[in-house]
XYZ file of C-alpha atoms in Angstrom:
609
model
C -38.146 107.859 22.512
C -36.419 104.601 21.812
C -38.009 102.868 24.792
C -41.381 103.359 26.448
C -40.148 104.179 29.942
C -41.281 106.440 32.728
C -38.984 108.899 34.445
C -37.866 108.028 38.000
C -39.471 111.223 39.357
C -42.280 111.115 41.963
C -45.624 112.595 40.935
C -45.614 114.679 44.114
C -42.836 116.926 42.799
C -44.441 119.833 40.944
C -43.238 123.065 39.403
C -45.403 125.925 40.640
C -44.137 128.383 38.006
C -41.432 128.384 35.338
C -40.869 131.290 32.948
C -37.863 131.112 30.587
C -36.899 133.214 27.584
C -34.110 132.174 25.242
C -32.612 129.808 27.820
C -30.080 127.089 26.916
C -31.828 123.698 27.051
C -28.749 122.112 28.681
C -28.828 124.698 31.492
C -32.541 124.085 32.044
C -32.214 120.297 32.297
C -29.081 120.495 34.485
C -30.928 122.938 36.738
C -33.746 120.413 37.210
C -31.186 117.792 38.193
C -29.411 119.967 40.728
C -32.560 121.338 42.344
C -34.513 118.102 42.604
C -31.619 115.617 43.015
C -31.960 113.847 39.651
C -29.214 111.954 37.760
C -29.288 113.476 34.268
C -26.795 112.789 31.446
C -26.890 114.951 28.312
C -25.491 113.757 25.000
C -23.220 116.289 23.217
C -25.769 116.796 20.433
C -28.387 117.999 22.945
C -28.325 121.801 22.532
C -30.552 124.706 21.556
C -32.388 127.743 22.962
C -35.912 127.370 24.348
C -38.587 129.876 25.490
C -41.090 128.288 27.878
C -43.692 129.246 30.472
C -45.081 126.499 32.748
C -47.378 126.728 35.801
C -48.455 124.066 38.321
C -47.122 121.027 36.365
C -45.496 117.795 37.455
C -41.710 117.822 37.131
C -41.543 114.607 35.078
C -44.197 115.929 32.668
C -42.182 119.119 32.213
C -38.997 117.150 31.413
C -40.841 114.876 28.969
C -42.378 117.879 27.197
C -39.084 119.754 26.824
C -37.190 116.644 25.600
C -39.775 115.470 23.061
C -40.856 118.964 21.935
C -37.355 119.769 20.704
C -36.729 116.431 18.951
C -34.744 114.551 21.577
C -35.256 111.150 23.218
C -34.582 109.756 26.651
C -34.042 106.404 28.333
C -33.451 105.367 31.917
C -30.568 103.058 32.851
C -29.433 102.392 36.420
C -31.566 105.316 37.676
C -29.814 107.703 35.256
C -31.873 109.742 32.786
C -30.017 109.742 29.458
C -31.098 112.426 26.982
C -29.872 112.131 23.387
C -30.775 112.772 19.786
C -31.915 109.601 18.024
C -30.377 108.983 14.597
C -33.028 107.952 12.095
C -32.460 104.638 10.319
C -31.824 104.962 6.577
C -34.487 103.595 4.360
C -33.615 100.193 2.952
C -33.804 100.104 -0.803
C -35.175 96.928 -2.334
C -32.411 94.544 -3.464
C -31.854 94.247 -7.169
C -33.270 90.981 -8.472
C -30.792 88.198 -9.279
C -31.940 86.737 -12.574
C -29.896 83.595 -13.155
C -31.110 80.399 -14.858
C -29.312 77.033 -15.200
C -30.505 74.433 -17.732
C -28.522 71.365 -18.815
C -25.306 72.756 -17.296
C -25.679 75.948 -19.353
C -26.332 79.233 -17.631
C -27.943 82.592 -18.466
C -27.610 85.933 -16.623
C -29.647 89.156 -16.615
C -28.173 91.392 -13.900
C -28.219 95.124 -13.257
C -25.893 96.411 -10.507
C -26.475 93.344 -8.313
C -24.145 93.087 -5.272
C -21.248 90.668 -5.746
C -22.131 88.539 -2.706
C -25.704 88.063 -3.988
C -24.421 86.891 -7.373
C -21.890 84.425 -5.924
C -24.459 83.040 -3.465
C -27.031 82.471 -6.218
C -24.418 80.902 -8.501
C -23.335 78.436 -5.762
C -26.958 77.480 -5.052
C -27.607 76.692 -8.720
C -24.331 74.970 -9.679
C -23.023 73.522 -6.366
C -19.684 75.181 -7.144
C -18.153 76.965 -4.146
C -17.136 80.577 -4.723
C -14.824 82.485 -2.352
C -14.371 86.247 -2.733
C -11.217 88.057 -1.678
C -11.486 89.735 1.735
C -13.111 93.176 1.502
C -14.084 92.687 -2.127
C -17.427 94.234 -3.148
C -19.120 95.900 -6.080
C -22.068 95.677 -8.420
C -22.401 93.094 -11.184
C -24.096 93.995 -14.470
C -24.401 91.771 -17.497
C -26.654 89.952 -19.942
C -25.441 86.546 -21.099
C -27.389 83.589 -22.349
C -26.861 79.848 -22.810
C -23.173 79.580 -21.889
C -21.316 76.698 -20.245
C -21.743 77.287 -16.501
C -18.057 77.751 -15.611
C -17.100 79.684 -18.730
C -20.160 81.942 -18.424
C -19.326 82.841 -14.805
C -15.712 83.663 -15.714
C -16.865 85.923 -18.579
C -19.381 87.684 -16.302
C -16.794 88.355 -13.585
C -14.130 89.410 -16.082
C -16.419 91.959 -17.748
C -17.099 93.546 -14.339
C -13.441 93.995 -13.385
C -12.875 90.779 -11.430
C -10.502 87.885 -11.983
C -11.280 84.196 -11.382
C -8.883 81.446 -10.300
C -9.997 77.844 -9.913
C -8.282 75.575 -7.369
C -9.541 72.274 -6.000
C -12.979 72.760 -7.550
C -13.375 76.195 -5.867
C -13.614 79.567 -7.652
C -11.596 82.386 -6.040
C -12.771 85.892 -7.008
C -10.246 88.740 -6.827
C -9.865 92.239 -8.166
C -8.400 92.302 -11.672
C -5.169 94.252 -11.803
C -4.335 96.834 -14.440
C -1.597 96.235 -17.001
C 0.877 98.414 -15.054
C 0.120 96.582 -11.823
C 0.395 93.227 -13.566
C 3.853 94.141 -14.867
C 5.179 94.882 -11.377
C 3.501 91.898 -9.700
C 3.756 89.280 -12.421
C 4.527 85.797 -11.149
C 6.773 83.639 -13.278
C 5.877 84.170 -16.897
C 3.076 86.635 -16.257
C 0.805 84.120 -14.564
C -0.514 84.763 -11.073
C -0.556 82.389 -8.151
C -3.377 81.942 -5.658
C -2.507 81.757 -1.965
C -5.126 81.057 0.665
C -4.738 80.827 4.453
C -6.684 77.977 6.065
C -5.824 78.970 9.650
C -2.838 80.375 11.538
C -0.487 77.533 10.582
C -2.171 75.953 7.537
C -1.921 77.219 3.983
C -2.988 76.287 0.483
C -1.842 77.671 -2.865
C -1.845 77.103 -6.600
C 1.104 78.157 -8.724
C 1.711 77.618 -12.420
C 5.295 78.378 -13.455
C 5.329 81.118 -10.823
C 8.303 83.098 -9.556
C 9.635 81.357 -6.435
C 10.491 84.598 -4.645
C 7.164 86.293 -5.330
C 5.267 83.184 -4.265
C 7.212 83.158 -0.978
C 6.505 86.875 -0.535
C 2.785 86.284 -1.097
C 2.756 83.458 1.455
C 4.527 85.690 3.987
C 2.075 88.520 3.307
C -1.020 86.352 3.662
C 0.266 84.563 6.787
C 1.672 87.704 8.480
C 5.155 86.169 8.615
C 8.446 87.982 9.210
C 10.737 86.880 6.392
C 14.198 87.931 5.144
C 15.803 87.009 1.827
C 19.592 86.777 1.501
C 20.799 87.341 -2.026
C 18.682 86.913 -5.129
C 16.055 84.189 -5.094
C 15.650 82.862 -8.608
C 13.661 80.135 -10.247
C 10.043 79.217 -10.816
C 7.740 76.626 -9.359
C 4.542 74.819 -10.302
C 2.567 73.361 -7.422
C -0.956 72.771 -6.190
C -1.256 72.455 -2.399
C -4.649 71.972 -0.812
C -3.801 72.110 2.916
C -0.321 71.994 4.454
C 1.609 73.379 7.413
C 3.289 76.662 6.438
C 6.788 75.538 7.468
C 6.382 72.280 5.549
C 5.082 74.132 2.492
C 8.125 76.424 2.405
C 10.466 73.459 2.920
C 8.884 71.662 -0.031
C 9.129 74.770 -2.222
C 12.862 75.039 -1.449
C 13.595 71.342 -1.885
C 15.812 70.489 -4.872
C 16.983 74.116 -5.007
C 20.197 75.760 -3.832
C 18.258 77.679 -1.183
C 17.571 76.722 2.383
C 15.342 77.887 5.215
C 16.297 78.649 8.791
C 14.514 80.366 11.650
C 15.368 82.554 14.606
C 12.310 82.599 16.832
C 9.419 83.716 14.625
C 11.657 85.205 11.920
C 12.239 83.206 8.725
C 15.452 83.447 6.710
C 15.802 82.176 3.139
C 19.017 82.247 1.181
C 21.863 80.339 -0.380
C 23.444 77.639 1.770
C 26.799 79.435 1.653
C 25.253 82.650 3.023
C 23.678 81.027 6.062
C 25.383 82.445 9.153
C 22.747 82.355 11.893
C 23.089 79.655 14.537
C 19.859 78.417 16.049
C 19.087 77.000 19.460
C 16.192 74.720 20.278
C 15.306 72.607 23.304
C 13.664 69.378 22.164
C 11.795 67.835 25.081
C 11.216 64.103 25.234
C 7.940 62.556 26.279
C 8.867 58.888 26.671
C 12.600 58.255 26.250
C 15.346 59.346 28.641
C 17.367 62.315 27.436
C 20.741 60.823 28.401
C 20.026 57.793 26.207
C 18.882 59.641 23.103
C 22.405 60.632 21.980
C 23.213 56.993 21.226
C 20.194 56.767 18.928
C 20.732 59.896 16.807
C 22.242 59.500 13.316
C 25.944 60.223 12.976
C 25.252 62.915 10.355
C 23.255 64.918 12.921
C 25.753 64.498 15.764
C 28.680 65.680 13.621
C 26.967 68.896 12.458
C 25.380 70.059 15.712
C 26.237 70.646 19.347
C 24.025 68.490 21.562
C 23.628 68.995 25.303
C 21.520 66.851 27.610
C 19.249 68.837 29.940
C 18.288 66.229 32.536
C 16.058 68.572 34.538
C 13.875 69.138 31.470
C 14.400 65.618 30.059
C 15.375 67.248 26.804
C 18.172 67.829 24.311
C 19.501 71.315 23.556
C 20.422 71.343 19.866
C 22.739 74.104 18.632
C 23.260 74.346 14.902
C 21.705 75.296 11.609
C 17.962 75.209 11.160
C 17.975 72.246 8.788
C 20.038 70.174 11.247
C 17.707 71.114 14.096
C 14.738 70.187 11.928
C 16.293 66.817 11.037
C 17.021 66.164 14.707
C 13.482 67.136 15.723
C 11.874 64.926 13.078
C 14.061 61.931 13.930
C 13.333 62.238 17.657
C 9.606 62.500 16.918
C 9.825 59.151 15.094
C 11.481 57.274 17.970
C 10.045 59.074 21.007
C 6.982 56.878 21.274
C 5.263 55.502 24.401
C 7.054 52.365 25.548
C 4.620 49.578 26.400
C 4.856 48.151 29.883
C 3.970 44.559 30.550
C 2.690 43.353 33.891
C 3.591 39.688 34.284
C 1.186 37.961 36.652
C 2.167 34.476 37.773
C 0.263 31.892 39.784
C 2.207 28.890 41.118
C 0.002 26.022 42.316
C 0.841 22.553 43.656
C -1.962 20.082 42.911
C -2.097 16.996 45.129
C -2.596 14.077 42.770
C -2.695 11.572 45.626
C -5.342 13.525 47.508
C -7.516 13.806 44.413
C -7.256 10.075 43.763
C -8.282 9.307 47.341
C -11.356 11.512 47.318
C -12.297 10.381 43.841
C -12.431 13.960 42.652
C -11.291 14.536 39.098
C -10.882 18.283 39.084
C -10.646 19.926 35.694
C -12.224 16.791 34.174
C -12.127 16.390 30.426
C -14.074 13.134 30.089
C -15.324 11.437 26.977
C -18.858 11.995 25.836
C -20.580 15.178 26.936
C -17.804 17.190 28.534
C -19.583 20.508 28.344
C -20.447 20.436 32.065
C -18.404 19.141 34.980
C -20.283 18.892 38.262
C -19.064 17.100 41.390
C -20.047 17.072 45.054
C -16.781 17.107 47.007
C -18.285 17.620 50.480
C -21.799 17.577 51.957
C -22.202 21.331 51.539
C -19.800 22.304 48.765
C -20.355 21.600 45.110
C -17.773 22.081 42.382
C -19.159 22.951 38.966
C -17.545 24.180 35.777
C -18.539 24.490 32.134
C -15.912 23.235 29.757
C -16.828 25.550 26.880
C -16.422 28.559 29.161
C -12.863 27.708 30.145
C -11.666 26.810 26.653
C -11.100 23.144 27.512
C -8.003 23.907 29.592
C -8.881 21.440 32.376
C -7.870 17.824 32.300
C -7.329 14.963 34.727
C -5.163 15.839 37.692
C -3.011 12.861 36.850
C -2.358 14.064 33.314
C -1.900 17.831 33.198
C 0.391 17.606 30.198
C -2.687 17.080 28.048
C -4.144 20.547 28.648
C -3.879 23.477 26.273
C -0.853 25.624 27.003
C -2.352 28.954 25.849
C -5.786 29.768 27.223
C -8.051 32.596 28.312
C -8.789 31.893 31.956
C -12.383 32.337 33.111
C -13.277 35.111 35.507
C -13.909 32.646 38.371
C -10.646 30.750 37.923
C -9.167 31.997 41.211
C -12.353 31.051 43.027
C -12.041 27.514 41.659
C -8.427 27.299 42.829
C -9.408 28.592 46.273
C -12.136 25.950 46.450
C -9.640 23.191 45.674
C -7.215 24.691 48.184
C -9.846 24.657 50.942
C -10.337 20.929 50.333
C -6.619 20.168 50.454
C -6.499 19.381 46.745
C -4.284 22.336 45.811
C -1.732 24.568 47.465
C -1.040 28.067 46.103
C 2.715 28.422 46.502
C 3.084 31.979 45.262
C 1.350 34.748 43.322
C 4.196 37.025 42.202
C 3.651 39.993 39.919
C 6.414 41.880 38.158
C 6.342 44.683 35.582
C 8.887 45.274 32.859
C 9.330 47.463 29.815
C 8.999 46.228 26.286
C 12.053 44.161 25.339
C 13.432 43.989 28.890
C 13.753 40.805 30.910
C 11.734 40.211 34.067
C 12.849 37.544 36.525
C 10.572 35.722 38.939
C 12.387 33.497 41.417
C 10.707 31.225 43.949
C 12.919 29.121 46.195
C 13.451 27.506 49.548
C 16.561 26.839 51.592
C 16.568 23.468 53.342
C 18.898 22.334 56.118
C 20.027 18.754 56.699
C 21.853 17.319 59.694
C 24.870 15.359 58.544
C 26.827 13.018 60.801
C 30.311 11.702 60.285
C 32.513 9.281 62.206
C 36.252 9.693 62.568
C 38.543 6.912 63.827
C 41.338 8.149 66.047
C 43.930 6.785 68.455
C 47.191 4.927 68.021
C 46.822 1.936 70.295
C 43.146 2.142 71.062
C 40.699 2.577 68.186
C 38.083 5.185 69.011
C 35.179 6.424 66.962
C 34.389 10.138 67.120
C 31.012 11.232 65.768
C 30.486 14.809 64.585
C 27.322 16.518 63.419
C 26.880 19.576 61.265
C 24.090 21.436 59.484
C 24.409 21.857 55.771
C 22.017 23.822 53.591
C 20.912 23.417 50.036
C 18.580 25.482 47.869
C 15.711 24.361 45.726
C 14.671 27.189 43.401
C 12.210 27.737 40.635
C 13.166 30.741 38.511
C 11.224 32.095 35.587
C 12.845 34.514 33.141
C 10.386 36.348 30.885
C 11.298 38.721 28.042
C 8.241 40.256 26.315
C 7.948 42.127 23.011
C 4.729 43.935 22.177
C 3.612 43.904 18.546
C 1.557 46.571 16.796
C -1.666 44.552 17.161
C -1.429 44.315 20.973
C -0.003 40.826 20.993
C 2.945 39.817 23.139
C 5.778 37.634 21.927
C 7.215 36.149 25.113
C 10.519 34.362 25.506
C 10.119 32.143 28.562
C 12.983 30.374 30.292
C 11.952 28.401 33.394
C 14.587 26.678 35.528
C 13.449 24.047 38.044
C 15.867 22.893 40.766
C 14.311 19.875 42.506
C 15.952 18.056 45.428
C 16.188 14.312 44.921
C 16.645 11.420 47.344
C 19.992 11.127 49.055
C 21.676 7.745 48.540
C 22.860 7.925 52.161
C 20.369 9.968 54.162
C 21.967 11.808 57.041
C 25.402 11.555 55.533
C 25.164 12.945 52.022
C 22.964 15.923 50.977
C 20.320 15.097 48.409
C 21.170 15.780 44.771
C 19.626 18.812 43.074
C 17.986 17.946 39.796
C 17.824 20.859 37.364
C 15.358 21.138 34.511
C 15.627 24.038 32.091
C 13.257 24.882 29.250
C 13.386 27.706 26.708
C 10.210 28.553 24.819
C 8.966 31.441 22.687
C 5.221 31.929 22.412
C 2.861 34.610 21.157
C -0.001 35.614 23.436
C -2.846 38.046 23.150
C -3.209 40.672 25.843
C -4.585 38.876 28.917
C -4.055 35.331 27.622
C -2.421 32.790 29.924
C 0.480 30.481 29.188
C 0.513 27.355 31.353
C 3.714 25.576 32.352
C 3.302 22.155 33.945
C 4.634 18.659 34.253
C 6.789 19.074 37.379
C 5.879 16.054 39.569
C 7.400 15.544 43.014
C 6.969 12.742 45.567
C 7.416 13.269 49.317
C 6.987 11.127 52.416
C 4.134 12.282 54.630
C 2.925 10.995 57.998
C -0.846 10.486 58.059
C -2.919 9.874 61.227
C -6.391 8.403 60.833
C -8.716 8.675 63.856
C -12.155 7.602 64.933
C -14.131 10.780 65.494
C -14.021 11.985 69.139
C -12.529 8.749 70.543
C -9.393 9.203 68.488
C -8.534 12.382 70.390
C -9.060 11.161 73.991
C -5.768 10.575 75.838
C -4.842 6.918 76.301
C -7.867 5.765 74.297
C -6.558 7.453 71.166
C -3.907 4.749 70.868
C -6.699 2.218 70.344
C -8.835 4.374 68.044
C -6.213 5.898 65.740
C -3.769 4.636 63.187
C -0.537 6.251 62.036
C 0.908 5.498 58.616
C 3.505 6.920 56.269
C 2.705 7.338 52.649
C 4.020 8.906 49.510
C 2.334 12.144 48.469
C 2.572 12.970 44.789
C 2.099 16.607 43.717
C 2.252 18.339 40.380
C 3.277 21.986 40.065
C 1.551 24.246 37.542
C 2.589 27.808 36.656
C -0.024 30.105 35.098
C 1.658 33.076 33.403
C -0.482 36.018 32.203
C 0.887 39.230 30.577
C -1.076 42.508 30.655
C -0.101 45.368 28.340
C -0.512 48.994 29.303
C 0.917 52.357 28.260
C 1.396 54.281 31.481
C -1.875 56.165 32.046
C -4.239 54.067 29.982
C -6.589 51.500 31.410
C -5.488 48.303 29.675
C -4.711 46.845 33.088
C -7.867 46.781 35.181
C -6.391 47.554 38.566
C -9.602 47.059 40.523
C -10.071 43.549 39.154
C -6.464 42.622 39.931
C -6.784 43.921 43.504
C -9.927 41.838 43.984
C -8.080 38.764 42.729
C -5.239 39.421 45.155
C -7.732 39.745 48.003
C -9.355 36.441 47.032
C -5.970 34.780 47.046
C -5.315 35.771 50.662
């Protein structure tokens, strides 16, 4: 028995009497199964005639005796009793010893009918030279050699036992040596063979020395299980040593600088003279990043003239109809230009800083004082303290009255928005806008911030012939004050952004005749080109404006009581000077990647509200 198992038969079932003479063992065992409800399967080799007489014996003991007595075995699987004849294992003969010694790069052999795989394994262990045997190759190796150079000795040993050795890339390839008649029909080039090896389904390596081009192509097709047709006679020889290369590329290289060309129809390869090529190929080249209807303008003229190109918008692809080499050229060219287009998110922050307010409170925000300027700390209200470390913010802060002295390209600190919000809560700053706009690489993004103001103009007209009368008319006239920012980014290969920035400031001035003439619009335009790292900020500043503002100063509580407030409050008009700063930050990302940290940007937007 192959397994020590018990039969699934209760001990209570007994055979009172059984007397058989020359009965078929299969009939006996099947009869037990039918009578006692047992699942019994008999292997075809279970047969024979048995005489037996049993009295008052358990059923399972009777089955065990019959099965084992006549040289069979049983096992139980899924409550089924399987009865079969066990095949004895052949005795393993001791392996022939591999006597191989390497000293000072010289080798000695003493082998008697040693298996080929044992010899190659031992040789690799001693010499660190990899040996690969042809698939299905086997046989015994016998030989006695002493004190030979390790490579030459191995070649002599294999050659004397009917094997051939080819060396390629430091690896020995062992193959069956062909007879003279076979060598005449399969000779490559001038009687020298080529070695072709398949790395995987689409990768190949080979070594050829003045080999016949056609026979080398046939060997590649045979090894790679390719369907290949030759048109006409393929002549010429080739010498090449390829370690690892795509099969299609390898064939293209072999045919380069020859009069032959390659084309495909599905998985079938065709090789022949250019003049014999008749098959037209079709291939849909899908685009991953560019738009299909724009790709035709980018293809070389030589490709467009020799192929029929159709745009398949639904697939975002180009159907190319033409010869295989034209399709290949089109495919390779599209692969070069169909790259992910960087997108740039332009984040702008427009802030008006009140210079007058800062001077009144004595707060010098963004201080860059002489001496130790590493820490700026100021109490601007009884319960709010403003603190910043100059080295952490790259020295970008300066006096509010002199923002032109700050660095224009900085890396803003993580708490920059919190600092702006703190100044805004104290009336020292006013966030005008926080626009964000995205654009593709090389395309212009425009951010425009403006207001439309209305002014009431009056005019007097004299009328009447005898009596002079003055007629006064009033009308509303509007004017716009805009700040527009044109940004054109280009992303370099090292994730830097070259940005062409063109800000235009339209600032209303003071009318020479208020109420009669609209104020003049002063325009300032700057064009600058800067290079920024991803996430760096470019700061535009220097736009100072002065406005008239009515200010009421009151005595606490008393200044708000009716009647009394006239005695405990004071109303004045003063000039308020503000300076506008624009913080411009580009972020690079390629569609699905995480260069732009969306969660952080959302948090910043929430803080700005």
